[in-house]
Amino acid sequence: MRNYDLEFLKRFSLVILFLLAVMVALIFAGIHLGKSIPPEVSKSAQQQTVNRIAPTGSVYAGAEGDLRKQAAADAALARAKANVAFGGTLDGKVIYDGLCGACHKSGSGGAPTLAGGQFKARLAKGEETLIKHAIEGFTGAAGVMPARGGNPSVSDEQIKATVEWMLAQ
Ligand code: HEC
């Protein structure tokens, strides 16, 4: 073989080696990516699963079944209503005794009490403002009044009634 043929063969095999290395690297990268991507579920396989787990039928329970359904719905509604704080009463005294009094009876944490006209002084802000502060919470010089007395299920109307009751005392 002539000298420049040898030289060519050397370079050519180096190029082939390099290309082989690139190929191996691409194969491993492909395997790695293939593992990290979740396999796609085919539409027909999905449909088969849905068909397999579909209920085989339903029961028609007649008029009595309808009545029971109605009764269950009524019971659920009653339970939801019972969730409203203090059974939804608009009696300020009940809410005051059950919630606000915890602070406003003793004056703990700087809460103004009903005694001694402490609320008279605050009435200067206007009743609307006091109700707003009781609903949204208020931090004044005396302390922290939590929003809705700390019970978010007390409604705006209930707070209004309670503040009115407190002011009336
Ligand atoms: C955790 C204790 C706490 C509870 C419970 C609480 N309060 Fe208060 N309340 C305070 C404190 C303390 C202040 C005084 C805040 C201040 O002026 O620094 C206050 C102030 C107020 C004020 C006057 C706000 C103003 O603008 O001056 C009103 C009205 C009021 N409370 C209503 C209520 C009502 C109604 C409830 C029940 C739903 C209630 N509070 C429950 C602690 C409480």
Tab-separated table of C-alpha atoms and ligand atoms in Angstrom:
chain	number	residue	atom	x	y	z
A	1	MET	CA	0.000	0.000	0.000
A	2	ARG	CA	1.179	3.460	-0.712
A	3	ASN	CA	1.916	5.865	2.016
A	4	TYR	CA	-0.949	8.308	1.382
A	5	ASP	CA	-3.459	5.439	1.323
A	6	LEU	CA	-2.426	4.536	4.854
A	7	GLU	CA	-2.787	8.141	5.935
A	8	PHE	CA	-6.298	8.246	4.430
A	9	LEU	CA	-7.324	5.002	6.129
A	10	LYS	CA	-6.181	6.326	9.513
A	11	ARG	CA	-8.206	9.521	9.201
A	12	PHE	CA	-11.224	7.719	7.815
A	13	SER	CA	-11.312	5.187	10.660
A	14	LEU	CA	-11.050	8.061	13.158
A	15	VAL	CA	-14.123	9.685	11.563
A	16	ILE	CA	-15.983	6.347	11.694
A	17	LEU	CA	-15.048	5.906	15.359
A	18	PHE	CA	-16.300	9.397	16.163
A	19	LEU	CA	-19.598	8.732	14.401
A	20	LEU	CA	-19.983	5.442	16.297
A	21	ALA	CA	-19.480	7.266	19.590
A	22	VAL	CA	-22.170	9.798	18.614
A	23	MET	CA	-24.532	6.955	17.705
A	24	VAL	CA	-24.053	5.204	21.058
A	25	ALA	CA	-24.614	8.488	22.908
A	26	LEU	CA	-27.853	9.100	20.966
A	27	ILE	CA	-29.080	5.572	21.720
A	28	PHE	CA	-28.599	6.067	25.461
A	29	ALA	CA	-30.176	9.518	25.385
A	30	GLY	CA	-33.179	8.026	23.583
A	31	ILE	CA	-33.566	5.240	26.147
A	32	HIS	CA	-33.315	7.737	28.974
A	33	LEU	CA	-35.926	10.091	27.469
A	34	GLY	CA	-38.232	7.208	26.649
A	35	LYS	CA	-38.235	6.195	30.312
A	36	SER	CA	-38.839	9.675	31.682
A	37	ILE	CA	-41.908	10.440	29.540
A	38	PRO	CA	-45.087	8.647	30.685
A	39	PRO	CA	-46.516	6.378	28.033
A	40	GLU	CA	-49.531	7.706	26.167
A	41	VAL	CA	-52.726	5.709	26.634
A	42	SER	CA	-54.478	5.130	23.360
A	43	LYS	CA	-58.022	6.420	22.936
A	44	SER	CA	-59.452	2.983	22.277
A	45	ALA	CA	-57.781	1.489	25.364
A	46	GLN	CA	-59.234	4.319	27.409
A	47	GLN	CA	-62.694	3.720	25.973
A	48	GLN	CA	-62.400	0.028	26.793
A	49	THR	CA	-61.572	0.834	30.414
A	50	VAL	CA	-64.531	3.185	30.672
A	51	ASN	CA	-66.826	0.516	29.206
A	52	ARG	CA	-65.451	-2.067	31.612
A	53	ILE	CA	-66.119	-0.041	34.734
A	54	ALA	CA	-69.450	1.435	33.647
A	55	PRO	CA	-72.421	0.526	35.868
A	56	THR	CA	-74.456	-2.288	34.399
A	57	GLY	CA	-77.730	-0.582	35.183
A	58	SER	CA	-79.668	1.567	37.606
A	59	VAL	CA	-82.634	0.964	39.849
A	60	TYR	CA	-85.928	2.706	39.451
A	61	ALA	CA	-87.412	2.724	42.925
A	62	GLY	CA	-90.761	4.129	41.888
A	63	ALA	CA	-92.699	6.792	43.732
A	64	GLU	CA	-91.392	5.701	47.113
A	65	GLY	CA	-87.826	6.079	45.898
A	66	ASP	CA	-88.605	9.604	44.776
A	67	LEU	CA	-90.069	10.366	48.196
A	68	ARG	CA	-86.962	9.059	49.923
A	69	LYS	CA	-84.750	11.105	47.636
A	70	GLN	CA	-86.777	14.184	48.498
A	71	ALA	CA	-86.518	13.372	52.210
A	72	ALA	CA	-82.737	12.968	51.959
A	73	ALA	CA	-82.442	16.299	50.156
A	74	ASP	CA	-84.588	17.965	52.837
A	75	ALA	CA	-82.434	16.469	55.589
A	76	ALA	CA	-79.273	17.699	53.865
A	77	LEU	CA	-80.767	21.170	53.585
A	78	ALA	CA	-81.721	21.140	57.273
A	79	ARG	CA	-78.179	20.101	58.189
A	80	ALA	CA	-76.737	22.879	56.053
A	81	LYS	CA	-79.032	25.350	57.782
A	82	ALA	CA	-77.979	24.066	61.204
A	83	ASN	CA	-74.388	24.875	60.210
A	84	VAL	CA	-75.207	28.552	60.292
A	85	ALA	CA	-73.938	29.922	63.566
A	86	PHE	CA	-76.467	30.024	66.400
A	87	GLY	CA	-79.108	28.455	64.149
A	88	GLY	CA	-79.276	31.694	62.185
A	89	THR	CA	-80.864	33.627	65.042
A	90	LEU	CA	-81.048	37.382	64.818
A	91	ASP	CA	-81.316	37.683	68.596
A	92	GLY	CA	-78.302	39.774	69.562
A	93	LYS	CA	-78.316	38.507	73.139
A	94	VAL	CA	-77.909	34.872	72.071
A	95	ILE	CA	-74.946	35.665	69.861
A	96	TYR	CA	-73.463	37.997	72.444
A	97	ASP	CA	-73.708	35.371	75.177
A	98	GLY	CA	-72.386	32.650	72.920
A	99	LEU	CA	-69.555	34.462	71.189
A	100	CYS	CA	-68.857	38.145	71.691
A	101	GLY	CA	-69.292	38.023	75.451
A	102	ALA	CA	-66.167	35.910	75.765
A	103	CYS	CA	-64.237	39.154	75.363
A	104	HIS	CA	-66.797	41.886	75.758
A	105	LYS	CA	-68.131	40.704	79.141
A	106	SER	CA	-64.805	40.711	80.910
A	107	GLY	CA	-63.099	43.303	78.749
A	108	SER	CA	-60.243	40.884	78.133
A	109	GLY	CA	-57.696	42.013	75.596
A	110	GLY	CA	-59.018	45.578	75.807
A	111	ALA	CA	-62.508	44.757	74.543
A	112	PRO	CA	-65.029	47.455	75.467
A	113	THR	CA	-67.637	46.087	77.883
A	114	LEU	CA	-71.338	46.857	77.975
A	115	ALA	CA	-70.997	48.429	81.405
A	116	GLY	CA	-69.927	51.990	82.039
A	117	GLY	CA	-70.979	53.417	78.707
A	118	GLN	CA	-67.840	52.156	76.988
A	119	PHE	CA	-69.799	51.623	73.825
A	120	LYS	CA	-71.381	55.073	74.042
A	121	ALA	CA	-67.954	56.585	73.353
A	122	ARG	CA	-67.501	54.364	70.315
A	123	LEU	CA	-70.943	55.229	68.996
A	124	ALA	CA	-69.407	58.572	68.015
A	125	LYS	CA	-67.861	56.728	65.054
A	126	GLY	CA	-71.320	55.950	63.830
A	127	GLU	CA	-73.227	52.705	64.114
A	128	GLU	CA	-72.442	51.747	60.507
A	129	THR	CA	-68.701	51.958	61.217
A	130	LEU	CA	-69.002	49.865	64.385
A	131	ILE	CA	-70.931	47.172	62.484
A	132	LYS	CA	-68.378	47.289	59.689
A	133	HIS	CA	-65.548	46.897	62.202
A	134	ALA	CA	-67.304	43.975	63.875
A	135	ILE	CA	-67.729	42.254	60.485
A	136	GLU	CA	-64.299	42.949	59.043
A	137	GLY	CA	-62.333	43.036	62.271
A	138	PHE	CA	-60.667	46.082	63.763
A	139	THR	CA	-57.385	46.810	65.482
A	140	GLY	CA	-57.514	49.947	67.588
A	141	ALA	CA	-55.543	51.378	70.458
A	142	ALA	CA	-57.176	49.001	72.945
A	143	GLY	CA	-56.593	45.688	71.194
A	144	VAL	CA	-57.624	43.397	68.370
A	145	MET	CA	-61.275	42.804	67.518
A	146	PRO	CA	-61.340	39.642	65.340
A	147	ALA	CA	-63.529	39.655	62.215
A	148	ARG	CA	-67.026	38.357	63.104
A	149	GLY	CA	-65.788	37.731	66.638
A	150	GLY	CA	-63.655	34.914	65.229
A	151	ASN	CA	-66.578	32.872	63.880
A	152	PRO	CA	-66.779	33.236	60.067
A	153	SER	CA	-70.150	31.476	59.886
A	154	VAL	CA	-71.896	34.351	61.659
A	155	SER	CA	-73.679	36.332	58.957
A	156	ASP	CA	-73.572	40.089	58.382
A	157	GLU	CA	-77.190	40.374	59.561
A	158	GLN	CA	-76.370	38.532	62.774
A	159	ILE	CA	-73.411	40.806	63.503
A	160	LYS	CA	-75.582	43.849	62.798
A	161	ALA	CA	-78.271	42.579	65.164
A	162	THR	CA	-75.692	41.842	67.844
A	163	VAL	CA	-74.012	45.238	67.637
A	164	GLU	CA	-77.437	46.887	67.769
A	165	TRP	CA	-78.290	44.782	70.816
A	166	MET	CA	-74.971	45.668	72.480
A	167	LEU	CA	-75.492	49.363	71.809
A	168	ALA	CA	-78.974	49.153	73.246
A	169	GLN	CA	-77.718	47.868	76.599
B	1	HEC	C1	-61.299	37.814	70.985
B	1	HEC	C2	-62.013	38.813	71.714
B	1	HEC	C3	-63.233	39.451	71.056
B	1	HEC	C4	-64.383	38.842	70.620
B	1	HEC	C5	-64.716	37.349	70.629
B	1	HEC	C6	-65.228	39.884	70.116
B	1	HEC	N1	-64.622	41.104	70.258
B	1	HEC	FE1	-65.381	42.904	69.699
B	1	HEC	N2	-63.674	43.827	70.295
B	1	HEC	C7	-62.576	43.178	70.884
B	1	HEC	C8	-61.570	44.181	71.217
B	1	HEC	C9	-60.244	43.903	71.894
B	1	HEC	C10	-62.064	45.419	70.784
B	1	HEC	C11	-61.411	46.792	70.916
B	1	HEC	C12	-60.552	47.073	69.684
B	1	HEC	C13	-59.917	48.448	69.813
B	1	HEC	O1	-60.633	49.431	69.769
B	1	HEC	O2	-58.693	48.475	69.937
B	1	HEC	C14	-63.396	45.162	70.217
B	1	HEC	C15	-64.228	46.143	69.689
B	1	HEC	C16	-65.477	45.915	69.201
B	1	HEC	C17	-66.344	46.934	68.650
B	1	HEC	C18	-66.020	48.405	68.506
B	1	HEC	C19	-65.263	48.605	67.202
B	1	HEC	C20	-64.860	50.049	67.017
B	1	HEC	O3	-64.777	50.448	65.835
B	1	HEC	O4	-64.619	50.746	67.981
B	1	HEC	C21	-67.515	46.325	68.297
B	1	HEC	C22	-68.740	46.984	67.665
B	1	HEC	C23	-67.380	44.927	68.605
B	1	HEC	N3	-66.130	44.710	69.161
B	1	HEC	C24	-68.357	43.985	68.388
B	1	HEC	C25	-68.193	42.634	68.596
B	1	HEC	C26	-69.168	41.658	68.263
B	1	HEC	C27	-70.521	41.958	67.666
B	1	HEC	C28	-68.659	40.457	68.601
B	1	HEC	C29	-69.293	39.080	68.420
B	1	HEC	C30	-69.751	38.746	67.095
B	1	HEC	C31	-67.338	40.667	69.137
B	1	HEC	N4	-67.093	42.011	69.117
B	1	HEC	C32	-66.494	39.674	69.586
B	1	HEC	C33	-62.459	41.842	71.169
B	1	HEC	C34	-63.393	40.868	70.825
